[in-house]
Coordinates of C-alpha atoms in Angstrom, one line a residue:
M13 CA 46.6 127.8 195.9
T14 CA 43.3 126.1 195.3
T15 CA 40.2 128.0 194.1
A16 CA 37.0 127.0 195.8
L17 CA 33.6 127.0 194.1
V18 CA 30.4 127.0 196.2
L19 CA 27.2 126.0 194.5
A20 CA 24.5 128.0 196.0
G21 CA 21.8 128.2 193.3
K22 CA 18.2 127.1 193.5
R23 CA 17.6 123.5 192.5
D24 CA 15.4 123.6 189.3
G25 CA 14.9 127.3 190.1
A26 CA 12.3 126.4 192.8
T27 CA 12.3 127.7 196.3
D28 CA 13.4 125.0 198.8
P29 CA 11.0 123.9 201.6
L30 CA 13.5 124.9 204.3
A31 CA 13.8 128.4 202.6
L32 CA 10.0 128.7 202.5
E33 CA 9.8 127.8 206.2
A34 CA 12.6 130.3 207.2
G35 CA 11.1 133.0 205.0
V36 CA 14.2 133.5 202.8
T37 CA 14.6 133.5 199.1
H38 CA 17.4 130.9 198.9
K39 CA 18.2 127.7 200.8
C40 CA 21.7 128.9 201.3
L41 CA 20.3 131.8 203.4
V42 CA 18.5 129.5 205.9
P43 CA 20.0 130.0 209.4
V44 CA 21.7 127.1 211.1
A45 CA 23.1 127.8 214.6
G46 CA 22.5 131.5 214.1
Q47 CA 24.3 131.9 210.8
P48 CA 23.1 131.5 207.2
M49 CA 24.2 128.1 205.7
L50 CA 26.4 129.8 203.2
V51 CA 28.3 131.8 205.8
H52 CA 29.3 128.6 207.6
V53 CA 30.8 127.2 204.4
I54 CA 32.5 130.4 203.3
D55 CA 34.0 130.8 206.8
A56 CA 35.6 127.3 206.6
L57 CA 37.0 128.0 203.2
A58 CA 38.3 131.5 204.1
K59 CA 40.0 130.1 207.2
S60 CA 41.9 127.5 205.1
D61 CA 45.4 128.6 204.2
R62 CA 45.2 126.2 201.2
I63 CA 42.3 128.1 199.6
G64 CA 42.7 131.3 197.5
E65 CA 39.8 132.8 195.6
I66 CA 36.3 131.7 196.6
R67 CA 33.6 131.7 193.9
V68 CA 29.9 131.4 194.7
A69 CA 27.5 130.4 192.0
I70 CA 24.1 131.9 192.7
E71 CA 21.2 133.2 190.5
E72 CA 21.3 136.6 192.1
P73 CA 24.8 137.6 193.0
A74 CA 23.5 140.7 194.8
V75 CA 22.1 138.4 197.5
L76 CA 25.7 138.0 198.8
E77 CA 26.0 141.7 199.3
G78 CA 23.1 141.5 201.7
L79 CA 25.2 139.3 204.0
A80 CA 27.3 141.6 206.3
Q81 CA 29.6 138.6 207.2
L82 CA 30.7 138.4 203.5
R83 CA 31.2 142.0 202.6
G84 CA 34.9 142.1 203.7
L85 CA 35.8 139.1 201.5
I86 CA 33.9 140.6 198.6
S87 CA 35.6 144.0 199.0
T88 CA 39.1 142.4 199.0
G89 CA 38.2 140.3 195.9
R90 CA 38.7 137.0 197.6
L91 CA 35.0 136.2 197.3
V92 CA 33.7 136.4 193.8
P93 CA 30.0 136.1 193.0
V94 CA 29.1 134.2 189.7
A95 CA 25.7 134.0 188.1
A96 CA 24.4 130.4 188.4
R97 CA 23.1 128.8 185.2
P98 CA 19.9 126.7 185.0
N99 CA 22.0 123.5 184.5
L100 CA 24.3 122.4 187.3
V101 CA 27.2 121.6 184.9
D102 CA 26.8 124.9 183.1
S103 CA 27.1 126.6 186.5
V104 CA 30.4 124.8 187.2
L105 CA 31.8 125.6 183.8
A106 CA 30.8 129.3 184.0
A107 CA 32.2 129.6 187.5
A108 CA 35.4 127.9 186.4
E109 CA 36.0 130.3 183.6
G110 CA 39.2 132.2 184.3
A111 CA 39.7 130.5 187.6
Q112 CA 43.0 129.2 188.9
F113 CA 43.2 125.4 189.2
P114 CA 43.0 123.1 191.1
L115 CA 39.3 123.7 191.8
L116 CA 37.5 122.5 195.0
I117 CA 33.8 122.3 194.5
T118 CA 31.3 122.1 197.4
T119 CA 27.7 123.1 198.2
A120 CA 26.2 125.8 200.3
D121 CA 24.5 123.3 202.5
N122 CA 27.8 121.6 203.5
V123 CA 27.7 123.6 206.8
L124 CA 29.9 121.2 208.8
L125 CA 32.9 121.7 206.5
T126 CA 36.1 122.6 208.3
P127 CA 39.6 123.8 207.3
S128 CA 41.1 120.5 208.6
A129 CA 38.7 118.5 206.3
I130 CA 39.7 120.8 203.4
A131 CA 43.4 120.1 204.1
E132 CA 42.7 116.3 204.3
M133 CA 40.9 116.4 201.0
L134 CA 43.6 118.3 199.2
D135 CA 46.4 116.1 200.7
G136 CA 44.4 113.0 199.6
C137 CA 44.1 114.2 196.0
K138 CA 47.9 114.9 195.9
A139 CA 48.8 111.5 197.4
Q140 CA 46.8 109.7 194.8
S141 CA 48.0 111.8 191.9
A142 CA 44.3 112.3 191.0
D143 CA 43.0 114.3 188.0
A144 CA 39.6 114.4 189.8
A145 CA 38.4 113.3 193.2
V146 CA 35.3 112.8 195.3
A147 CA 35.2 113.0 199.1
F148 CA 33.8 110.2 201.2
T149 CA 33.7 109.2 204.8
R150 CA 33.1 105.9 206.5
R151 CA 29.7 105.0 208.0
E152 CA 31.2 104.6 211.5
S153 CA 32.7 108.1 211.3
V154 CA 29.3 109.6 210.3
L155 CA 27.5 107.8 213.2
A156 CA 30.3 108.9 215.6
A157 CA 29.7 112.5 214.6
H158 CA 25.9 112.1 215.2
P159 CA 23.8 108.9 215.4
E160 CA 21.2 110.5 213.1
G161 CA 23.7 112.1 210.8
Q162 CA 22.9 109.9 207.8
R163 CA 20.4 107.0 207.2
K164 CA 21.6 105.9 203.8
F165 CA 25.1 104.8 202.8
Y166 CA 27.0 103.4 199.8
R167 CA 27.8 99.8 200.6
F168 CA 31.0 98.2 199.3
S169 CA 32.7 94.9 200.0
E170 CA 35.0 96.4 202.6
D171 CA 32.9 99.1 204.3
S172 CA 30.0 101.5 203.8
Y173 CA 30.5 105.2 203.0
S174 CA 28.7 108.5 202.6
N175 CA 29.5 111.2 200.1
C176 CA 30.8 114.5 201.6
N177 CA 29.5 116.9 198.9
S178 CA 33.1 117.9 198.0
Y179 CA 34.8 117.4 194.6
W180 CA 38.2 118.3 193.2
L181 CA 39.5 118.9 189.7
K182 CA 43.2 119.1 189.0
D183 CA 43.1 121.2 185.9
R184 CA 40.9 122.5 183.1
A185 CA 41.2 119.3 181.2
A186 CA 39.4 117.5 184.1
L187 CA 36.3 119.6 183.3
A188 CA 35.8 117.3 180.4
A189 CA 34.3 114.8 182.9
A190 CA 31.7 117.4 183.9
E191 CA 30.6 117.8 180.2
T192 CA 29.3 114.2 180.4
F193 CA 26.6 115.3 182.8
R194 CA 25.4 118.3 180.7
T195 CA 22.3 116.5 179.5
G196 CA 22.2 114.3 182.5
G197 CA 19.6 116.4 184.3
Q198 CA 17.1 114.2 186.0
F199 CA 19.2 111.0 186.1
V200 CA 16.5 109.3 188.2
K201 CA 13.9 109.9 185.6
H202 CA 16.2 108.9 182.7
P203 CA 18.2 105.8 183.8
M204 CA 19.6 105.3 180.3
R205 CA 21.6 108.6 180.8
I206 CA 23.3 107.0 183.8
I207 CA 24.2 103.9 181.8
G208 CA 25.6 106.0 179.0
T209 CA 27.7 108.0 181.4
F210 CA 29.1 105.3 183.7
G211 CA 28.5 102.0 181.8
L212 CA 26.0 99.3 182.8
M213 CA 28.4 97.0 184.6
N214 CA 30.0 99.8 186.6
L215 CA 26.5 100.9 187.8
I216 CA 25.5 97.3 188.7
R217 CA 28.7 96.9 190.7
F218 CA 28.2 100.3 192.4
R219 CA 24.5 99.7 193.1
F220 CA 25.1 96.3 194.8
G221 CA 28.4 97.1 196.4
L222 CA 30.4 94.6 194.4
G223 CA 34.1 95.1 195.0
T224 CA 35.8 97.8 197.0
L225 CA 35.4 101.6 196.7
A226 CA 38.9 101.9 195.3
A227 CA 38.3 99.3 192.7
T228 CA 35.0 101.0 191.7
F229 CA 36.8 104.3 191.1
E230 CA 39.5 102.5 189.1
R231 CA 36.8 101.4 186.7
F232 CA 35.4 104.9 186.6
S233 CA 38.9 106.2 185.8
R234 CA 39.1 103.9 182.9
R235 CA 35.7 105.0 181.7
F236 CA 36.6 108.7 181.9
R237 CA 40.3 108.1 180.8
M238 CA 41.6 110.1 183.8
T239 CA 42.4 109.2 187.4
V240 CA 39.3 109.7 189.4
A241 CA 40.0 109.0 193.1
P242 CA 37.9 108.6 196.3
V243 CA 39.4 110.6 199.2
I244 CA 38.3 109.2 202.6
L245 CA 37.8 112.0 205.2
S246 CA 38.2 111.2 208.9
D247 CA 35.5 113.7 210.1
G248 CA 32.2 112.0 209.5
A249 CA 30.3 115.3 210.2
V250 CA 31.3 116.6 206.8
A251 CA 28.9 114.1 205.2
I252 CA 25.9 115.7 207.1
D253 CA 24.6 118.3 204.7
V254 CA 21.4 120.2 205.4
D255 CA 18.6 118.8 203.2
N256 CA 15.6 118.7 205.5
A257 CA 14.3 119.5 209.0
R258 CA 16.0 116.4 210.5
T259 CA 19.5 117.2 209.1
H260 CA 19.0 120.9 210.0
G261 CA 18.5 119.9 213.6
V262 CA 21.5 117.5 213.5
A263 CA 23.8 120.2 212.0
T264 CA 22.7 122.7 214.6
Q265 CA 23.5 120.3 217.4
V266 CA 27.0 119.5 215.9
L267 CA 27.8 123.2 215.4
D268 CA 26.6 124.1 219.0
Q269 CA 28.8 121.3 220.3
R270 CA 31.8 122.7 218.4
A271 CA 31.1 126.1 219.8
A272 CA 30.9 124.8 223.3
L273 CA 34.3 123.0 222.9
M274 CA 35.9 126.1 221.6
Q275 CA 34.7 128.1 224.5
A276 CA 35.9 125.5 227.0
A277 CA 39.3 125.5 225.3
E278 CA 39.6 129.2 225.8

């Protein structure tokens, strides 16, 4: 079984604008289609027969007890709150302590995650014999899910992609890659940190879409001395995380459409 880790902490300890507008303490508590963001993510993980324990990294674990939808999972021990750390990497390392691997990492705003997408991610990791993996989906898949789903994509020679906020680590040794980012902090403000982590030529190729996505990750693999693989998900909706009012509206529409389809099927 795979352990899931959901990152639900506050970014830089600050209250997110969506949380302020909704009148809640954490972004993960902002309602989307009638449910807090975090509940949507936990629900998808809990419904997957490939996921065992679910760990949630949040500054105030008691916040989870306030969500009636999660109390059953907490009482059975399947959902385990973990205190988030100020640094993202430290949060991952702390949450991974004592966890059973493989480890699937996602974020609390990844509200369109589904059990089928989780299965596709795990199958893709196995098929590529990966040590670590990152989920992507194609531009056409995102736009098919919703024409306003994403506005920026990573361009490569064969196609354009969007990140799906889902990551996978085969074993504890793969955590070594995360250590590289411990002092990475504000990469945008400190570009030399990015160069030191990925290598100048790798970043130039990535920035300008030189070569294929697969070839780019082969170079990253050599850099990290482990197999880091991209897994392409078929459901473009998984790339639509809730970051602002626009994506909040998009995610709400997609979730409402899914609910309508389920009702029609019944």
